[in-house]
Short mmCIF file of C-alpha atoms in Angstrom, two decimals:
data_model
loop_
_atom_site.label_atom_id
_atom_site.label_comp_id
_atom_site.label_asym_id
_atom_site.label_seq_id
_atom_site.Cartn_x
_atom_site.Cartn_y
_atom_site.Cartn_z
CA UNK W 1 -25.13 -19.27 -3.50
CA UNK W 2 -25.69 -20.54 -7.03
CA UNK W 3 -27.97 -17.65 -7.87
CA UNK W 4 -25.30 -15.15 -6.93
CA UNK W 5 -24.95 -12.46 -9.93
CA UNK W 6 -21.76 -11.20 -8.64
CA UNK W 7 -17.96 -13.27 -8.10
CA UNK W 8 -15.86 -9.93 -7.67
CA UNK W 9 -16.13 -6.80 -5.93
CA UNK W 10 -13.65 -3.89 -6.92
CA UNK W 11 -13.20 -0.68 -4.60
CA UNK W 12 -10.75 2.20 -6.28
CA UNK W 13 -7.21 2.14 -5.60
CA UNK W 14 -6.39 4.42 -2.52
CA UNK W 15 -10.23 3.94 -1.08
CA UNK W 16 -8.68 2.16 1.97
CA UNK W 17 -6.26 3.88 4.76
CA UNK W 18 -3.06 3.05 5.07
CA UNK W 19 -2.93 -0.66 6.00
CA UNK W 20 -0.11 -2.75 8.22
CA UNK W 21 1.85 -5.69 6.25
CA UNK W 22 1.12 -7.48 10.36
CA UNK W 23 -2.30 -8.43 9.30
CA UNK W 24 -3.95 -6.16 12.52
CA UNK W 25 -6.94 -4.59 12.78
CA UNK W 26 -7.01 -0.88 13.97
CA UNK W 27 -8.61 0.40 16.98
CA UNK W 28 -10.87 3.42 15.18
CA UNK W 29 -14.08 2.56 15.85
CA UNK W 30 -15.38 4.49 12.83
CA UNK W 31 -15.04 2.75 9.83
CA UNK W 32 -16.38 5.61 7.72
CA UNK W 33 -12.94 8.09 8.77
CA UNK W 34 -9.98 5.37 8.58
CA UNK W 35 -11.00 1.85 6.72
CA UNK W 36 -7.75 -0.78 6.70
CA UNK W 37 -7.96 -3.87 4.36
CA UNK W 38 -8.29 -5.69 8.18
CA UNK W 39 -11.11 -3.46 9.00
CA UNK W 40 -12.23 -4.20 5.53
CA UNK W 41 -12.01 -8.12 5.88
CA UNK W 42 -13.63 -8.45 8.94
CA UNK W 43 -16.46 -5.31 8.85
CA UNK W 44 -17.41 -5.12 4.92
CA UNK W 45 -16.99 -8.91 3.63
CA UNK W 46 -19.17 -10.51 5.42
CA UNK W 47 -22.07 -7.91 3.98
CA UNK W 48 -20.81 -8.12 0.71
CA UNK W 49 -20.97 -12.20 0.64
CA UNK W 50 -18.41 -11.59 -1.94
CA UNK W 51 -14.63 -11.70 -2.86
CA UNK W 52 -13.53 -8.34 -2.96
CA UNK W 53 -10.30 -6.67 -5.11
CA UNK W 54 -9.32 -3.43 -3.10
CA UNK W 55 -5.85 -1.13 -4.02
CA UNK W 56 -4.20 0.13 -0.85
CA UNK W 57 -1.03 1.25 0.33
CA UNK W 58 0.73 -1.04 2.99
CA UNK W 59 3.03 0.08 5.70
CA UNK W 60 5.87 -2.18 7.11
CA UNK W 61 8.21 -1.36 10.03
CA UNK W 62 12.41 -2.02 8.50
CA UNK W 63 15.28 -1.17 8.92
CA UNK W 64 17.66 0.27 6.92
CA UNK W 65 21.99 1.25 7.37
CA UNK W 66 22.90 4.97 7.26
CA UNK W 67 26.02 6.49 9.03
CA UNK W 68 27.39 3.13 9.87
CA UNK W 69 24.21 2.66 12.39
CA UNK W 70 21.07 0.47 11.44
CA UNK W 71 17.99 2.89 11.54
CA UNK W 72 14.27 2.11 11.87
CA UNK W 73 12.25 2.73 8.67
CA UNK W 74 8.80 2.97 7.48
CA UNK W 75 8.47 1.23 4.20
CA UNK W 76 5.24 1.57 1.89
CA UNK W 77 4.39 -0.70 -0.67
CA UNK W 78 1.37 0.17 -3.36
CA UNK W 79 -0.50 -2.75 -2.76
CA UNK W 80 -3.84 -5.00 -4.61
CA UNK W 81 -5.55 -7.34 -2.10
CA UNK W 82 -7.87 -9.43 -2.98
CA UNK W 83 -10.38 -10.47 0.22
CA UNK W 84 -11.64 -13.99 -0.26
CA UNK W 85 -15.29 -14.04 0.56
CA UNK W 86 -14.04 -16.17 3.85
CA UNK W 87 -12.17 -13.69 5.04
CA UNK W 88 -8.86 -14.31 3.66
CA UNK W 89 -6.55 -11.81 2.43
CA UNK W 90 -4.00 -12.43 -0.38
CA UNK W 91 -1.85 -9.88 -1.32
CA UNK W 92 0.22 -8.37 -4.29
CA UNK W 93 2.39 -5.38 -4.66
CA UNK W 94 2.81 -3.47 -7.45
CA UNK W 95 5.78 -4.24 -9.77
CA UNK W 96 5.81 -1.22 -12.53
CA UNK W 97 5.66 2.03 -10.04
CA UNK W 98 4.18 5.29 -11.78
CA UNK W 99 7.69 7.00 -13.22
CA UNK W 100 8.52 10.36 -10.90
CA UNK W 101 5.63 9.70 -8.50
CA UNK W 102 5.78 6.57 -6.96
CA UNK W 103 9.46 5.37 -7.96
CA UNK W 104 12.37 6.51 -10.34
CA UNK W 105 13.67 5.39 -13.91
CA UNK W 106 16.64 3.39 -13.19
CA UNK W 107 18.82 6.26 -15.08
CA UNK W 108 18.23 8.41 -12.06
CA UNK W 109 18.93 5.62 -9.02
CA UNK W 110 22.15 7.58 -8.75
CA UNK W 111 22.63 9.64 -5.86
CA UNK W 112 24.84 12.67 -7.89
CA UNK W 113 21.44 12.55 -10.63
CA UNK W 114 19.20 12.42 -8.07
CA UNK W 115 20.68 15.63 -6.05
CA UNK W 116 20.49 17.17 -9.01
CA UNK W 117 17.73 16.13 -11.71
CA UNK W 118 14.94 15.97 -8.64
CA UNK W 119 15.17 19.29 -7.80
CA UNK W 120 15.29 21.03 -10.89
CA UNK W 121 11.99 19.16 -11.49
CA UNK W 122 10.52 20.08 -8.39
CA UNK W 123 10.50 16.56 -6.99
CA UNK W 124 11.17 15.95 -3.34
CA UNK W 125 9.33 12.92 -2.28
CA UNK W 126 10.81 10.24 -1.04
CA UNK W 127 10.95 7.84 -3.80
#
């Protein structure tokens, strides 16, 4: 292990699929189609004898008020793990989101802005 030349791997942001905040490994059998950070802990890490620093986006099952009635909601988080060479994941979600595509400026959190500024910019996202 001393003679190792590399301490960190780093894969692109958005290399991975869409990965569960419940730590589970998917059922797809091929790893070259859908890749999770699970899939990646468990299939890649062990080849790469390496830690590994991977950006992916995670997906957590909420809830959320509207109406009066609590409704179920998919949230997504823009996510860095970092894949000890053990196995372990650690992970850390991205604080400053990319202005108009992955959040808003607080100036438009309104709701009367935001029925009216998003459009007229052509943005319809949920952000």
């Amino acid at each position: 292990m001393a003679d190792r030349c590399v301490a960190l791997l780093v894969w692109p942001e958005s290399c991975l699929s869409e990965s569960w905040s419940t730590g589970q490994q998917s059922d797809v059998n091929d790893i070259a189609t859908q890749l999770t950070v699970q899939d990646f802990s468990h299939v890649l890490t062990p080849v790469y004898e390496t830690n590994c620093l991977v950006g992916a986006v995670m997906l957590e099952r909420g809830t959320t008020h509207k109406y009066g009635l609590e409704v179920a909601e998919m949230r997504r988080f823009n996510c860095g793990y970092l894949i000890s060479e053990s196995g372990n994941i650690s992970r850390h979600e991205k604080l400053d989101l990319v202005p108009f595509k992955e959040g808003l400026p607080g100036v438009l959190k309104q709701d009367w802005i935001r029925d009216r500024v998003l459009p007229a910019l052509q943005l319809n996202q949920p952000l």
